[in-house]
Amino acid sequence: DTEVTQTPKHLVMGMTNKKSLKCEQHMGHRAMYWYKQKAKKPPELMFVYSYEKLSINESVPSRFSPECPNSSLLNLHLHALQPEDSALYLCASSQNGRTETEAFFGQGTRLTVV
Amino acid sequence: DAKTTQPNSMESNEEEPVHLPCNHSTISGTDYIHWYRQLPSQGPEYVIHGLTSNVNNRMASLAIAEDRKSSTLILHRATLRDAAVYYCILRDNYGGSQGNLIFGKGTKLSVKP
């Protein structure tokens, strides 16, 4: 099983809402990532978790709050987002985050903020 | 972050080989060269990766220059399904233990029937 599952596939939320994105993998991977992708642009790294600990935050605004409750699950909590935060949010995982390991990506959650 | 340079777009005919180039002149000794592709409306998909030697798998081949400053992804027989954006990425040792995937602009490959 080389699958990274993201839910929901689509999400529409208002600027005052609180919502969460979920990512799950059962490959035993210990590194997990959140990326943001705007239309016709490459994915941009947001957060990296290594062994359930946040190791990298790429200067992401605090309205995005990641959480890694266990080694299989990664959440992204959203609060007070802006319309410009509308994008495809991608989750990825890799065995241990080292340079020689490949990453597996989910299909993403397409978020629209209204 | 280490950087890569790729052509913005390339065209290929179906069933012909495709050579996708990538320059990475600032590569360091421990950076692995990774290739991913992203089909329309999908998440990125791993293609291949290597360090110094050429690599082959069921999807593609990766040819790495002797000085490691460039590499070429080779699709042996392009199909319509191979139309995608191809990203060449140096997975570096960010912070000494993490190998992050930082995407550049990639090459949009079009395949003509």
Short mmCIF file of C-alpha atoms in Angstrom, two decimals:
data_model
loop_
_atom_site.label_atom_id
_atom_site.label_comp_id
_atom_site.label_asym_id
_atom_site.label_seq_id
_atom_site.Cartn_x
_atom_site.Cartn_y
_atom_site.Cartn_z
CA ASP A 1 0.00 0.00 0.00
CA THR A 2 1.69 3.20 -1.21
CA GLU A 3 -1.28 5.44 -0.67
CA VAL A 4 -1.57 8.77 1.07
CA THR A 5 -5.22 9.56 1.66
CA GLN A 6 -6.46 13.11 2.07
CA THR A 7 -9.92 14.15 3.17
CA PRO A 8 -12.00 15.96 2.23
CA LYS A 9 -11.30 16.22 -1.50
CA HIS A 10 -13.04 19.57 -1.70
CA LEU A 11 -13.82 22.15 0.99
CA VAL A 12 -15.57 25.51 0.88
CA MET A 13 -15.31 27.60 4.02
CA GLY A 14 -16.12 31.10 5.13
CA MET A 15 -13.51 33.45 6.54
CA THR A 16 -14.85 33.01 10.08
CA ASN A 17 -15.06 29.20 9.95
CA LYS A 18 -12.80 26.65 11.57
CA LYS A 19 -12.10 23.51 9.57
CA SER A 20 -9.51 20.75 9.42
CA LEU A 21 -7.80 18.85 6.64
CA LYS A 22 -6.81 15.26 7.26
CA CYS A 23 -4.01 13.14 5.83
CA GLU A 24 -3.40 9.46 6.53
CA GLN A 25 -0.76 6.94 5.49
CA HIS A 26 -0.17 3.34 6.54
CA MET A 27 3.28 2.81 5.05
CA GLY A 28 5.09 3.25 8.35
CA HIS A 29 6.57 6.54 7.16
CA ARG A 30 7.95 8.83 9.85
CA ALA A 31 8.21 12.06 7.84
CA MET A 32 5.06 13.90 6.75
CA TYR A 33 4.64 17.15 4.86
CA TRP A 34 2.07 19.80 4.02
CA TYR A 35 2.31 21.72 0.75
CA LYS A 36 0.18 24.50 -0.71
CA GLN A 37 -0.29 24.77 -4.48
CA LYS A 38 -1.87 27.70 -6.28
CA ALA A 39 -3.14 27.28 -9.83
CA LYS A 40 -0.38 26.83 -12.43
CA LYS A 41 2.33 27.13 -9.77
CA PRO A 42 4.58 24.48 -8.19
CA PRO A 43 3.79 23.13 -4.72
CA GLU A 44 5.19 25.23 -1.85
CA LEU A 45 6.40 23.55 1.31
CA MET A 46 4.53 24.63 4.46
CA PHE A 47 5.36 22.21 7.28
CA VAL A 48 7.50 19.15 7.90
CA TYR A 49 6.93 16.62 10.67
CA SER A 50 9.67 14.17 11.55
CA TYR A 51 8.85 11.36 14.01
CA GLU A 52 5.67 13.21 15.01
CA LYS A 53 7.54 16.40 15.88
CA LEU A 54 7.29 19.62 13.90
CA SER A 55 10.74 20.14 12.41
CA ILE A 56 10.12 22.81 9.80
CA ASN A 57 7.63 25.67 9.56
CA GLU A 58 8.25 27.67 6.39
CA SER A 59 7.04 30.96 7.91
CA VAL A 60 3.42 29.96 7.53
CA PRO A 61 0.81 32.31 9.07
CA SER A 62 -0.66 31.16 12.38
CA ARG A 63 -4.11 30.76 10.85
CA PHE A 64 -2.70 27.42 9.63
CA SER A 65 -2.02 25.06 12.52
CA PRO A 66 -0.56 21.60 11.86
CA GLU A 67 -0.93 18.62 14.15
CA CYS A 68 0.52 15.12 14.05
CA PRO A 69 -1.42 13.01 16.59
CA ASN A 70 0.35 9.77 15.64
CA SER A 71 2.75 8.40 13.06
CA SER A 72 -0.03 7.68 10.54
CA LEU A 73 -2.05 10.86 10.76
CA LEU A 74 -1.43 14.51 9.91
CA ASN A 75 -3.95 17.29 10.32
CA LEU A 76 -4.02 20.89 9.19
CA HIS A 77 -6.34 23.08 11.23
CA LEU A 78 -7.67 26.16 9.49
CA HIS A 79 -9.03 29.28 11.18
CA ALA A 80 -9.86 32.77 9.95
CA LEU A 81 -8.55 32.15 6.47
CA GLN A 82 -8.47 34.71 3.69
CA PRO A 83 -9.70 34.28 0.11
CA GLU A 84 -6.06 34.24 -1.06
CA ASP A 85 -5.59 31.03 0.94
CA SER A 86 -7.74 29.23 -1.61
CA ALA A 87 -5.50 26.57 -3.13
CA LEU A 88 -4.82 22.85 -3.43
CA TYR A 89 -3.36 21.54 -0.17
CA LEU A 90 -1.16 18.50 -0.61
CA CYS A 91 0.07 16.05 1.97
CA ALA A 92 3.11 13.83 1.45
CA SER A 93 5.05 11.23 3.39
CA SER A 94 8.42 9.55 3.14
CA GLN A 95 10.11 6.76 5.02
CA ASN A 96 12.30 8.91 7.21
CA GLY A 97 12.78 12.26 5.50
CA ARG A 98 16.35 11.56 4.43
CA THR A 99 17.58 12.70 1.06
CA GLU A 100 17.67 9.23 -0.46
CA THR A 101 14.02 8.41 0.22
CA GLU A 102 11.19 9.12 -2.16
CA ALA A 103 7.99 10.87 -1.14
CA PHE A 104 4.43 9.83 -1.80
CA PHE A 105 1.76 12.46 -2.29
CA GLY A 106 -1.95 12.47 -1.73
CA GLN A 107 -4.41 13.80 -4.29
CA GLY A 108 -4.92 16.95 -2.29
CA THR A 109 -7.77 18.94 -0.80
CA ARG A 110 -9.05 21.73 -2.99
CA LEU A 111 -9.90 24.58 -0.60
CA THR A 112 -12.03 27.58 -1.47
CA VAL A 113 -12.33 30.41 1.04
CA VAL A 114 -15.35 32.66 0.51
CA ASP B 1 18.05 25.68 -0.98
CA ALA B 2 19.71 24.04 -3.94
CA LYS B 3 18.22 25.16 -7.25
CA THR B 4 17.41 23.49 -10.53
CA THR B 5 16.79 24.92 -14.00
CA GLN B 6 14.44 23.24 -16.45
CA PRO B 7 12.88 24.30 -19.76
CA ASN B 8 9.38 25.66 -19.29
CA SER B 9 7.85 23.30 -21.83
CA MET B 10 8.64 20.48 -24.23
CA GLU B 11 6.72 18.58 -26.88
CA SER B 12 6.98 14.97 -27.87
CA ASN B 13 5.30 12.57 -30.25
CA GLU B 14 3.59 9.50 -28.90
CA GLU B 15 5.74 6.35 -28.79
CA GLU B 16 8.97 8.33 -29.22
CA PRO B 17 11.65 8.78 -26.53
CA VAL B 18 11.68 11.97 -24.51
CA HIS B 19 14.75 13.52 -22.87
CA LEU B 20 13.93 16.05 -20.17
CA PRO B 21 17.00 18.07 -19.10
CA CYS B 22 17.76 19.60 -15.72
CA ASN B 23 20.66 21.79 -14.65
CA HIS B 24 21.76 21.89 -11.02
CA SER B 25 25.16 23.54 -10.96
CA THR B 26 25.05 24.26 -7.19
CA ILE B 27 24.44 20.64 -6.20
CA SER B 28 26.30 19.47 -3.12
CA GLY B 29 27.84 16.07 -2.57
CA THR B 30 24.99 14.63 -0.53
CA ASP B 31 22.05 15.95 -2.57
CA TYR B 32 19.98 13.30 -4.29
CA ILE B 33 18.40 14.21 -7.64
CA HIS B 34 14.69 13.45 -7.57
CA TRP B 35 12.13 13.60 -10.36
CA TYR B 36 8.41 13.87 -9.81
CA ARG B 37 5.58 14.48 -12.20
CA GLN B 38 2.16 15.98 -11.75
CA LEU B 39 -0.69 15.07 -14.03
CA PRO B 40 -3.57 17.51 -14.35
CA SER B 41 -5.75 17.68 -11.22
CA GLN B 42 -3.60 15.15 -9.34
CA GLY B 43 -0.93 15.21 -6.64
CA PRO B 44 2.73 14.85 -7.63
CA GLU B 45 3.91 11.32 -8.37
CA TYR B 46 7.40 9.98 -7.72
CA VAL B 47 9.27 9.01 -10.90
CA ILE B 48 12.89 8.24 -10.07
CA HIS B 49 15.88 9.42 -8.06
CA GLY B 50 19.64 8.96 -7.95
CA LEU B 51 22.92 10.22 -6.52
CA THR B 52 25.76 9.57 -8.96
CA SER B 53 25.09 6.53 -11.11
CA ASN B 54 22.49 6.27 -13.83
CA VAL B 55 19.25 4.70 -12.61
CA ASN B 56 16.51 2.74 -14.33
CA ASN B 57 13.05 1.74 -13.16
CA ARG B 58 9.81 0.73 -14.79
CA MET B 59 8.79 4.31 -15.43
CA ALA B 60 11.95 5.98 -16.68
CA SER B 61 15.72 6.24 -16.70
CA LEU B 62 17.83 8.91 -15.05
CA ALA B 63 21.14 9.87 -16.61
CA ILE B 64 23.42 11.88 -14.30
CA ALA B 65 26.40 13.82 -15.62
CA GLU B 66 29.78 12.84 -14.29
CA ASP B 67 30.20 16.21 -12.53
CA ARG B 68 26.56 15.94 -11.27
CA LYS B 69 25.80 19.47 -12.45
CA SER B 70 23.08 18.23 -14.78
CA SER B 71 20.82 15.26 -15.31
CA THR B 72 18.33 13.99 -17.87
CA LEU B 73 15.09 12.12 -17.31
CA ILE B 74 14.44 9.70 -20.15
CA LEU B 75 11.00 8.37 -20.98
CA HIS B 76 11.68 5.58 -23.43
CA ARG B 77 8.32 5.61 -25.26
CA ALA B 78 6.07 8.52 -24.48
CA THR B 79 2.36 7.87 -24.16
CA LEU B 80 -0.50 10.33 -23.91
CA ARG B 81 -0.64 9.51 -20.20
CA ASP B 82 2.87 10.92 -19.78
CA ALA B 83 1.63 14.47 -20.47
CA ALA B 84 2.36 16.22 -17.18
CA VAL B 85 4.57 18.77 -15.44
CA TYR B 86 7.91 17.15 -14.60
CA TYR B 87 9.84 18.47 -11.63
CA CYS B 88 13.55 17.96 -11.10
CA ILE B 89 14.34 18.47 -7.42
CA LEU B 90 17.46 18.36 -5.30
CA ARG B 91 16.48 16.77 -2.03
CA ASP B 92 18.95 18.43 0.29
CA ASN B 93 20.04 18.01 3.86
CA TYR B 94 18.08 20.89 5.32
CA GLY B 95 19.09 21.20 8.93
CA GLY B 96 21.44 18.24 8.67
CA SER B 97 18.88 15.48 8.89
CA GLN B 98 15.92 16.46 6.78
CA GLY B 99 15.83 16.03 3.03
CA ASN B 100 13.15 18.42 1.91
CA LEU B 101 11.53 18.49 -1.50
CA ILE B 102 11.50 22.06 -2.74
CA PHE B 103 9.75 22.29 -6.11
CA GLY B 104 10.93 24.55 -8.92
CA LYS B 105 8.81 25.54 -11.91
CA GLY B 106 9.18 22.23 -13.75
CA THR B 107 8.79 21.33 -17.43
CA LYS B 108 5.35 20.95 -18.93
CA LEU B 109 5.50 17.99 -21.30
CA SER B 110 2.94 17.76 -24.09
CA VAL B 111 2.57 14.49 -26.02
CA LYS B 112 1.07 14.54 -29.50
CA PRO B 113 -0.73 11.49 -30.88
#
